Short mmCIF file of C-alpha atoms in Angstrom, two decimals:
data_model
loop_
_atom_site.label_atom_id
_atom_site.label_comp_id
_atom_site.label_asym_id
_atom_site.label_seq_id
_atom_site.Cartn_x
_atom_site.Cartn_y
_atom_site.Cartn_z
CA UNK A 1 -113.40 -31.58 70.59
CA UNK A 2 -112.98 -30.15 66.88
CA UNK A 3 -115.92 -27.61 67.47
CA UNK A 4 -115.39 -24.30 65.87
CA UNK A 5 -118.75 -22.48 66.22
CA UNK A 6 -120.87 -21.51 69.30
CA UNK A 7 -123.39 -24.42 68.47
CA UNK A 8 -120.52 -26.75 68.03
CA UNK A 9 -118.94 -25.91 71.37
CA UNK A 10 -122.17 -26.37 73.11
CA UNK A 11 -122.95 -29.62 71.60
CA UNK A 12 -119.45 -30.70 72.54
CA UNK A 13 -119.52 -29.42 76.31
CA UNK A 14 -122.80 -31.26 76.71
CA UNK A 15 -121.45 -34.45 75.11
CA UNK A 16 -118.46 -34.26 77.31
CA UNK A 17 -120.67 -34.05 80.46
CA UNK A 18 -122.84 -37.19 79.37
CA UNK A 19 -119.51 -38.98 78.71
CA UNK A 20 -117.98 -38.40 82.32
CA UNK A 21 -121.34 -39.58 83.66
CA UNK A 22 -120.99 -42.82 81.67
CA UNK A 23 -117.35 -43.66 81.98
CA UNK A 24 -116.07 -41.62 85.00
CA UNK A 25 -115.60 -44.93 87.10
CA UNK A 26 -113.72 -46.64 84.28
CA UNK A 27 -111.11 -44.03 83.85
CA UNK A 28 -110.70 -42.79 87.31
CA UNK A 29 -107.10 -43.79 87.87
CA UNK A 30 -105.77 -42.56 84.36
CA UNK A 31 -103.54 -39.49 84.35
CA UNK A 32 -105.21 -36.19 82.82
CA UNK A 33 -103.94 -36.66 79.49
CA UNK A 34 -104.89 -40.17 79.15
CA UNK A 35 -108.41 -39.51 80.49
CA UNK A 36 -108.74 -36.96 77.74
CA UNK A 37 -107.84 -39.38 75.14
CA UNK A 38 -110.46 -42.10 76.34
CA UNK A 39 -112.99 -39.20 76.62
CA UNK A 40 -112.58 -38.13 73.25
CA UNK A 41 -112.59 -41.74 71.79
CA UNK A 42 -116.06 -42.46 73.30
CA UNK A 43 -117.20 -38.94 72.23
CA UNK A 44 -116.22 -39.88 68.48
CA UNK A 45 -117.72 -43.40 68.65
CA UNK A 46 -120.71 -42.76 71.13
CA UNK A 47 -119.56 -46.15 72.57
CA UNK A 48 -118.67 -46.30 76.15
CA UNK A 49 -117.40 -49.75 75.83
CA UNK A 50 -114.16 -48.36 74.51
CA UNK A 51 -113.38 -46.94 78.09
CA UNK A 52 -112.98 -50.71 79.08
CA UNK A 53 -111.30 -51.64 76.05
CA UNK A 54 -108.60 -49.10 75.83
CA UNK A 55 -105.06 -49.91 77.17
CA UNK A 56 -102.39 -47.39 77.48
CA UNK A 57 -98.65 -48.04 78.40
CA UNK A 58 -97.26 -45.93 81.11
CA UNK A 59 -94.72 -44.44 78.80
CA UNK A 60 -97.10 -43.77 75.94
CA UNK A 61 -98.35 -40.11 76.49
CA UNK A 62 -94.83 -38.73 77.28
CA UNK A 63 -93.01 -40.56 74.62
CA UNK A 64 -95.87 -39.36 72.08
CA UNK A 65 -95.82 -35.83 73.27
CA UNK A 66 -92.13 -35.61 72.97
CA UNK A 67 -92.05 -36.81 69.52
CA UNK A 68 -94.97 -34.40 68.56
CA UNK A 69 -93.18 -31.68 70.33
CA UNK A 70 -90.36 -32.17 67.92
CA UNK A 71 -92.71 -32.19 65.03
CA UNK A 72 -91.68 -35.63 64.01
CA UNK A 73 -93.79 -37.53 61.18
CA UNK A 74 -97.13 -39.03 62.18
CA UNK A 75 -97.28 -41.86 59.70
CA UNK A 76 -100.99 -43.20 59.17
CA UNK A 77 -101.88 -46.67 57.75
CA UNK A 78 -104.62 -45.21 55.59
CA UNK A 79 -105.76 -41.89 54.14
CA UNK A 80 -109.09 -41.68 56.31
CA UNK A 81 -106.91 -41.37 59.42
CA UNK A 82 -104.53 -38.80 57.93
CA UNK A 83 -107.61 -36.90 56.78
CA UNK A 84 -108.88 -36.77 60.65
CA UNK A 85 -105.39 -35.39 61.91
CA UNK A 86 -105.88 -31.69 61.88
CA UNK A 87 -103.82 -29.05 63.45
CA UNK A 88 -100.56 -30.89 63.60
CA UNK A 89 -97.41 -28.66 62.96
CA UNK A 90 -95.46 -31.62 61.70
CA UNK A 91 -96.04 -33.89 58.66
CA UNK A 92 -98.74 -36.52 58.57
CA UNK A 93 -97.94 -38.92 56.01
CA UNK A 94 -99.81 -42.17 54.53
CA UNK A 95 -98.18 -44.14 51.75
CA UNK A 96 -100.84 -46.56 50.94
CA UNK A 97 -101.27 -45.42 47.47
CA UNK A 98 -97.57 -44.86 46.92
CA UNK A 99 -96.59 -46.79 43.58
CA UNK A 100 -93.31 -48.19 45.27
CA UNK A 101 -95.51 -49.38 48.19
CA UNK A 102 -97.70 -51.09 45.57
CA UNK A 103 -94.71 -52.70 44.07
CA UNK A 104 -93.09 -54.04 47.61
CA UNK A 105 -96.65 -55.41 48.47
CA UNK A 106 -96.71 -57.21 45.10
CA UNK A 107 -93.39 -58.53 45.16
CA UNK A 108 -93.30 -59.71 48.80
CA UNK A 109 -97.05 -60.71 48.96
CA UNK A 110 -97.95 -58.64 51.82
CA UNK A 111 -100.55 -56.14 52.23
CA UNK A 112 -100.05 -52.59 51.00
CA UNK A 113 -100.45 -51.41 54.70
CA UNK A 114 -97.51 -53.47 55.62
CA UNK A 115 -95.63 -52.53 52.68
CA UNK A 116 -96.22 -48.86 53.52
CA UNK A 117 -94.60 -49.33 56.82
CA UNK A 118 -91.51 -50.96 55.15
CA UNK A 119 -91.24 -48.13 52.75
CA UNK A 120 -91.49 -45.39 55.49
CA UNK A 121 -88.79 -47.31 57.36
CA UNK A 122 -86.45 -47.39 54.20
CA UNK A 123 -86.97 -43.64 53.83
CA UNK A 124 -85.67 -42.45 57.24
CA UNK A 125 -89.12 -42.29 58.95
CA UNK A 126 -88.86 -41.05 62.50
CA UNK A 127 -91.86 -40.53 64.65
CA UNK A 128 -95.41 -42.06 65.56
CA UNK A 129 -97.28 -44.77 63.68
CA UNK A 130 -100.89 -44.57 63.83
CA UNK A 131 -102.91 -47.70 62.58
CA UNK A 132 -106.65 -47.50 62.88
CA UNK A 133 -107.29 -50.31 60.16
CA UNK A 134 -104.61 -52.77 59.51
CA UNK A 135 -103.22 -55.04 61.79
CA UNK A 136 -100.58 -55.98 59.36
CA UNK A 137 -99.34 -52.48 59.80
CA UNK A 138 -98.79 -53.05 63.33
CA UNK A 139 -97.03 -56.58 62.89
CA UNK A 140 -94.71 -55.03 60.31
CA UNK A 141 -93.88 -51.93 62.70
CA UNK A 142 -93.02 -54.46 65.51
CA UNK A 143 -90.96 -56.61 63.27
CA UNK A 144 -88.94 -53.97 61.83
CA UNK A 145 -88.53 -52.35 65.34
CA UNK A 146 -87.38 -55.51 66.71
CA UNK A 147 -84.79 -55.74 64.17
CA UNK A 148 -83.58 -52.51 65.22
CA UNK A 149 -84.50 -50.91 61.80
CA UNK A 150 -87.50 -48.79 62.70
CA UNK A 151 -87.25 -45.39 64.54
CA UNK A 152 -90.53 -45.23 65.96
CA UNK A 153 -91.20 -43.42 69.26
CA UNK A 154 -94.88 -44.69 69.87
CA UNK A 155 -97.52 -46.60 68.32
CA UNK A 156 -101.42 -45.83 68.25
CA UNK A 157 -102.35 -49.38 67.32
CA UNK A 158 -106.34 -49.57 67.25
CA UNK A 159 -106.74 -51.64 64.04
CA UNK A 160 -109.99 -53.17 63.64
CA UNK A 161 -111.29 -56.53 62.48
CA UNK A 162 -112.27 -60.16 63.35
CA UNK A 163 -109.09 -61.25 61.76
CA UNK A 164 -105.55 -60.57 63.24
CA UNK A 165 -106.44 -57.25 64.96
CA UNK A 166 -106.74 -58.62 68.22
CA UNK A 167 -103.60 -60.61 68.29
CA UNK A 168 -101.68 -57.63 66.76
CA UNK A 169 -102.78 -55.43 69.49
CA UNK A 170 -102.14 -57.88 72.51
CA UNK A 171 -98.55 -58.24 70.88
CA UNK A 172 -98.12 -54.53 70.70
CA UNK A 173 -99.23 -54.24 74.34
CA UNK A 174 -96.64 -56.82 75.34
CA UNK A 175 -93.74 -54.89 73.61
CA UNK A 176 -91.39 -52.24 74.58
CA UNK A 177 -92.85 -49.57 72.32
CA UNK A 178 -94.80 -47.11 74.02
CA UNK A 179 -98.35 -47.90 72.83
CA UNK A 180 -102.06 -47.36 73.19
CA UNK A 181 -104.49 -50.31 72.00
CA UNK A 182 -107.93 -51.40 72.22
CA UNK A 183 -108.42 -54.97 73.36
CA UNK A 184 -110.38 -57.36 71.13
CA UNK A 185 -111.51 -56.95 67.43
CA UNK A 186 -113.03 -53.49 67.94
CA UNK A 187 -110.88 -50.10 66.93
CA UNK A 188 -110.80 -48.21 63.79
CA UNK A 189 -110.26 -44.77 62.26
CA UNK A 190 -112.31 -42.63 64.72
CA UNK A 191 -110.56 -44.12 67.46
CA UNK A 192 -106.83 -43.48 66.19
CA UNK A 193 -107.82 -39.92 65.17
CA UNK A 194 -109.37 -38.88 68.44
CA UNK A 195 -106.27 -40.40 70.30
CA UNK A 196 -103.92 -38.24 68.19
CA UNK A 197 -106.08 -35.23 68.15
CA UNK A 198 -106.33 -35.38 72.00
CA UNK A 199 -102.64 -35.56 72.24
CA UNK A 200 -102.36 -32.30 69.81
CA UNK A 201 -104.76 -30.56 72.00
CA UNK A 202 -102.78 -31.56 75.22
CA UNK A 203 -99.68 -30.38 73.55
CA UNK A 204 -101.14 -27.00 72.72
CA UNK A 205 -102.26 -26.64 76.21
CA UNK A 206 -98.89 -27.14 77.83
CA UNK B 1 -113.98 -55.12 50.95
CA UNK B 2 -111.08 -52.79 50.02
CA UNK B 3 -108.43 -55.36 49.83
CA UNK B 4 -105.99 -55.15 46.90
CA UNK B 5 -103.40 -58.07 47.64
CA UNK B 6 -103.73 -61.79 48.19
CA UNK B 7 -103.32 -61.60 51.88
CA UNK B 8 -105.81 -58.79 52.14
CA UNK B 9 -108.36 -60.90 50.15
CA UNK B 10 -107.77 -63.87 52.41
CA UNK B 11 -108.44 -61.62 55.47
CA UNK B 12 -111.50 -59.99 53.91
CA UNK B 13 -113.07 -63.57 53.06
CA UNK B 14 -112.42 -64.95 56.65
CA UNK B 15 -113.81 -61.87 58.14
CA UNK B 16 -117.04 -62.11 55.92
CA UNK B 17 -117.46 -65.49 57.13
CA UNK B 18 -117.27 -64.77 60.74
CA UNK B 19 -119.62 -61.72 60.15
CA UNK B 20 -122.26 -64.00 58.49
CA UNK B 21 -122.02 -66.30 61.56
CA UNK B 22 -122.59 -63.36 64.02
CA UNK B 23 -125.25 -61.35 62.13
CA UNK B 24 -126.77 -63.75 59.62
CA UNK B 25 -130.20 -63.97 61.45
CA UNK B 26 -130.41 -60.15 62.03
CA UNK B 27 -130.23 -59.52 58.26
CA UNK B 28 -131.90 -62.42 56.75
CA UNK B 29 -134.82 -60.49 55.56
CA UNK B 30 -132.97 -57.74 53.59
CA UNK B 31 -132.26 -57.67 49.93
CA UNK B 32 -128.74 -58.48 48.86
CA UNK B 33 -127.54 -55.05 48.38
CA UNK B 34 -128.77 -54.09 51.91
CA UNK B 35 -127.13 -57.16 53.40
CA UNK B 36 -123.93 -56.21 51.76
CA UNK B 37 -124.07 -52.89 53.25
CA UNK B 38 -124.85 -54.01 56.71
CA UNK B 39 -121.90 -56.74 56.44
CA UNK B 40 -119.59 -54.14 55.43
CA UNK B 41 -120.53 -51.82 58.37
CA UNK B 42 -119.92 -54.72 60.77
CA UNK B 43 -116.57 -55.64 59.04
CA UNK B 44 -115.31 -51.98 59.44
CA UNK B 45 -116.39 -51.55 63.07
CA UNK B 46 -115.90 -55.31 64.41
CA UNK B 47 -119.15 -54.28 66.15
CA UNK B 48 -122.17 -56.76 65.55
CA UNK B 49 -124.56 -54.43 67.34
CA UNK B 50 -124.77 -52.35 64.14
CA UNK B 51 -126.69 -55.16 62.47
CA UNK B 52 -129.53 -54.12 64.92
CA UNK B 53 -129.21 -50.45 64.70
CA UNK B 54 -129.03 -50.11 60.97
CA UNK B 55 -132.32 -49.06 59.35
CA UNK B 56 -132.78 -48.77 55.71
CA UNK B 57 -135.63 -47.25 53.86
CA UNK B 58 -137.33 -49.45 51.17
CA UNK B 59 -136.44 -46.95 48.34
CA UNK B 60 -132.81 -46.23 49.76
CA UNK B 61 -130.64 -48.63 47.73
CA UNK B 62 -132.47 -47.99 44.10
CA UNK B 63 -132.40 -44.11 44.79
CA UNK B 64 -128.68 -44.16 45.81
CA UNK B 65 -127.71 -46.41 42.75
CA UNK B 66 -129.51 -44.50 40.31
CA UNK B 67 -127.86 -41.27 41.49
CA UNK B 68 -124.56 -42.96 41.54
CA UNK B 69 -125.01 -44.41 38.13
CA UNK B 70 -125.58 -40.91 36.83
CA UNK B 71 -122.33 -39.93 38.51
CA UNK B 72 -124.11 -37.31 40.61
CA UNK B 73 -122.27 -35.80 43.42
CA UNK B 74 -121.60 -37.28 46.82
CA UNK B 75 -121.40 -34.65 49.23
CA UNK B 76 -119.88 -35.48 52.79
CA UNK B 77 -119.92 -33.76 56.00
CA UNK B 78 -116.40 -34.06 56.92
CA UNK B 79 -113.24 -34.95 55.07
CA UNK B 80 -112.57 -38.17 56.82
CA UNK B 81 -115.62 -39.49 55.13
CA UNK B 82 -114.43 -38.11 51.71
CA UNK B 83 -111.13 -39.78 52.09
CA UNK B 84 -112.65 -42.95 52.72
CA UNK B 85 -114.70 -43.03 49.50
CA UNK B 86 -112.78 -44.59 46.76
CA UNK B 87 -113.28 -45.71 43.18
CA UNK B 88 -116.27 -43.36 42.73
CA UNK B 89 -116.59 -42.13 39.02
CA UNK B 90 -118.55 -39.03 39.97
CA UNK B 91 -117.23 -36.20 42.40
CA UNK B 92 -116.90 -36.68 46.24
CA UNK B 93 -117.05 -33.20 47.74
CA UNK B 94 -116.75 -31.95 51.30
CA UNK B 95 -116.93 -28.15 51.83
CA UNK B 96 -116.24 -27.84 55.67
CA UNK B 97 -113.03 -25.89 55.20
CA UNK B 98 -114.30 -23.57 52.70
CA UNK B 99 -113.92 -19.96 53.29
CA UNK B 100 -117.70 -19.05 52.19
CA UNK B 101 -118.82 -21.95 54.66
CA UNK B 102 -117.03 -20.46 57.43
CA UNK B 103 -118.44 -17.10 56.76
CA UNK B 104 -122.05 -18.73 56.62
CA UNK B 105 -121.57 -20.49 59.85
CA UNK B 106 -120.39 -17.37 61.52
CA UNK B 107 -123.03 -15.22 60.10
CA UNK B 108 -125.76 -17.54 60.82
CA UNK B 109 -124.40 -19.10 64.26
CA UNK B 110 -124.84 -22.41 62.81
CA UNK B 111 -122.22 -25.20 62.57
CA UNK B 112 -119.90 -25.30 59.84
CA UNK B 113 -121.28 -28.94 58.89
CA UNK B 114 -124.82 -27.26 58.51
CA UNK B 115 -123.17 -24.14 56.54
CA UNK B 116 -121.73 -26.58 54.19
CA UNK B 117 -124.95 -28.27 53.23
CA UNK B 118 -126.42 -24.69 52.87
CA UNK B 119 -123.47 -23.81 50.58
CA UNK B 120 -123.90 -26.91 48.55
CA UNK B 121 -127.59 -26.18 48.20
CA UNK B 122 -127.01 -22.62 46.92
CA UNK B 123 -124.25 -24.06 44.17
CA UNK B 124 -126.63 -26.58 42.35
CA UNK B 125 -125.79 -29.67 44.37
CA UNK B 126 -127.58 -32.62 42.93
CA UNK B 127 -126.90 -36.18 44.57
CA UNK B 128 -126.28 -37.94 47.72
CA UNK B 129 -125.52 -36.49 51.02
CA UNK B 130 -123.30 -38.62 53.59
CA UNK B 131 -123.23 -37.65 57.08
CA UNK B 132 -120.94 -39.61 59.48
CA UNK B 133 -120.51 -36.75 61.88
CA UNK B 134 -122.66 -34.04 62.23
CA UNK B 135 -126.47 -34.23 63.14
CA UNK B 136 -126.72 -30.54 62.21
CA UNK B 137 -125.82 -31.44 58.59
CA UNK B 138 -128.77 -34.05 58.61
CA UNK B 139 -131.18 -31.34 60.06
CA UNK B 140 -130.02 -28.81 57.54
CA UNK B 141 -130.26 -31.20 54.60
CA UNK B 142 -133.87 -32.00 56.05
CA UNK B 143 -134.76 -28.38 56.44
CA UNK B 144 -133.94 -27.36 52.82
CA UNK B 145 -135.37 -30.54 51.12
CA UNK B 146 -138.83 -29.65 53.03
CA UNK B 147 -138.62 -26.21 51.65
CA UNK B 148 -138.16 -27.61 48.06
CA UNK B 149 -134.61 -26.24 47.80
CA UNK B 150 -132.39 -29.22 47.95
CA UNK B 151 -131.85 -31.73 45.27
CA UNK B 152 -131.04 -34.49 47.30
CA UNK B 153 -131.62 -38.19 46.05
CA UNK B 154 -130.66 -40.18 49.21
CA UNK B 155 -129.13 -39.37 52.58
CA UNK B 156 -126.68 -41.72 54.38
CA UNK B 157 -127.48 -40.43 57.88
CA UNK B 158 -125.16 -41.87 60.36
CA UNK B 159 -123.93 -39.16 62.54
CA UNK B 160 -122.54 -40.12 65.85
CA UNK B 161 -123.00 -38.69 69.40
CA UNK B 162 -124.89 -38.24 72.63
CA UNK B 163 -126.24 -34.78 71.59
CA UNK B 164 -128.62 -34.35 68.85
CA UNK B 165 -127.50 -37.32 66.70
CA UNK B 166 -130.28 -39.92 67.71
CA UNK B 167 -132.95 -37.24 67.09
CA UNK B 168 -131.64 -36.27 63.83
CA UNK B 169 -131.62 -39.81 62.61
CA UNK B 170 -135.07 -40.78 63.78
CA UNK B 171 -136.41 -37.68 62.05
CA UNK B 172 -134.65 -38.62 58.73
CA UNK B 173 -136.06 -41.96 58.94
CA UNK B 174 -139.51 -40.59 59.02
CA UNK B 175 -138.94 -38.44 56.28
CA UNK B 176 -139.64 -38.87 52.50
CA UNK B 177 -135.97 -38.85 51.79
CA UNK B 178 -134.54 -42.42 50.69
CA UNK B 179 -132.36 -42.82 53.75
CA UNK B 180 -130.09 -45.26 55.81
CA UNK B 181 -129.54 -44.40 59.51
CA UNK B 182 -128.24 -46.13 62.65
CA UNK B 183 -130.67 -45.75 65.47
CA UNK B 184 -129.33 -44.29 68.69
CA UNK B 185 -126.00 -42.55 69.50
CA UNK B 186 -123.81 -44.71 67.62
CA UNK B 187 -122.56 -43.98 64.09
CA UNK B 188 -119.50 -42.34 62.44
CA UNK B 189 -117.34 -42.21 59.67
CA UNK B 190 -116.50 -45.95 59.02
CA UNK B 191 -120.20 -46.53 58.98
CA UNK B 192 -120.76 -43.97 56.37
CA UNK B 193 -117.90 -45.19 54.16
CA UNK B 194 -118.75 -48.72 54.54
CA UNK B 195 -122.18 -48.08 53.32
CA UNK B 196 -120.97 -45.80 50.39
CA UNK B 197 -118.26 -48.14 49.26
CA UNK B 198 -120.59 -51.15 49.56
CA UNK B 199 -122.96 -49.21 47.11
CA UNK B 200 -120.28 -48.70 44.62
CA UNK B 201 -119.19 -52.21 44.77
CA UNK B 202 -122.96 -53.12 43.95
CA UNK B 203 -122.93 -50.75 41.15
CA UNK B 204 -119.84 -52.11 39.65
CA UNK B 205 -121.24 -55.62 39.86
CA UNK B 206 -124.29 -54.74 37.76
#
């Protein structure tokens, strides 16, 4: 789980054992790759509640792995999420600081996170969207997808916050887009990153 | 709290109101800058439990603000933490991917996170250490500080994990280094970033 030295590996192994004790029951019906994702989320937050909050659509893992196998783009809502995604062979993008994105946000009175999705859509984006922060990014992605304009293969939708986050995730869960979400206000960067890095590890193990 | 558009500000304002309802009692005895830190941590995790887990030494805010006012270095344990610290006038560094750091880790059989602290120490580091991930970084910093070798002014010590994290934070709390910690296994990148960005905002408000 990201370890690269003997001491690091020992810590990761012991941590994995503790996590399996804590959440084994909650995840016993999941597929192996899904179990890995949830275990890694709990590892990166030390918060076993996530085993109860994570919901994964049946088609999510296959859709995400297929996209990643083709080295399609991973688009993140904020740079913190981008910084955490390591060892991906394709491109990991974040447009939140892009000048055109700032302009789109200003002109349309939308958040920069939403504007960044719109910008990606206008620039031939194809791949996976990962939102660890902004519900408005998830809303925008669903809106563009429903209009048939956004070529998104899967969404990691785990934005965090007391305002709008839970609703956006519930709506994503009901959509036809392969998705992983966390129910309720909780979520965030480490959850998003843990999910993607777990998938990368699964992909490399194939 | 990081918002840059009208919609973003509206969300942040409503979120702050909800947070004050949830944790107002827990933080009523804190100083204003400390309250801001805890509110921002809860904002960035949507997890009110952090209001009970955060412990801030009496000298932390003053020591950290003084260091930041002098634009001293902010040294982070991982790049995700670095990516989240925005609008700081001084340098924000992370050495985890540095080749010399990898060599130090290998030769001494320590984690790269610990080796990165040692490397910074050997290269005239002066400032604040921010650990959102690796307890070994906190242990190494305390060890070098106790030997009189590390010029650290404050530590944001909020590493996460079931193995070693809680112990490292408890030890840091008992130390003479101005510090903020989260009690128990919980912690992580968003907590570290929220703390530093809140201090930056306080500094700009002075």
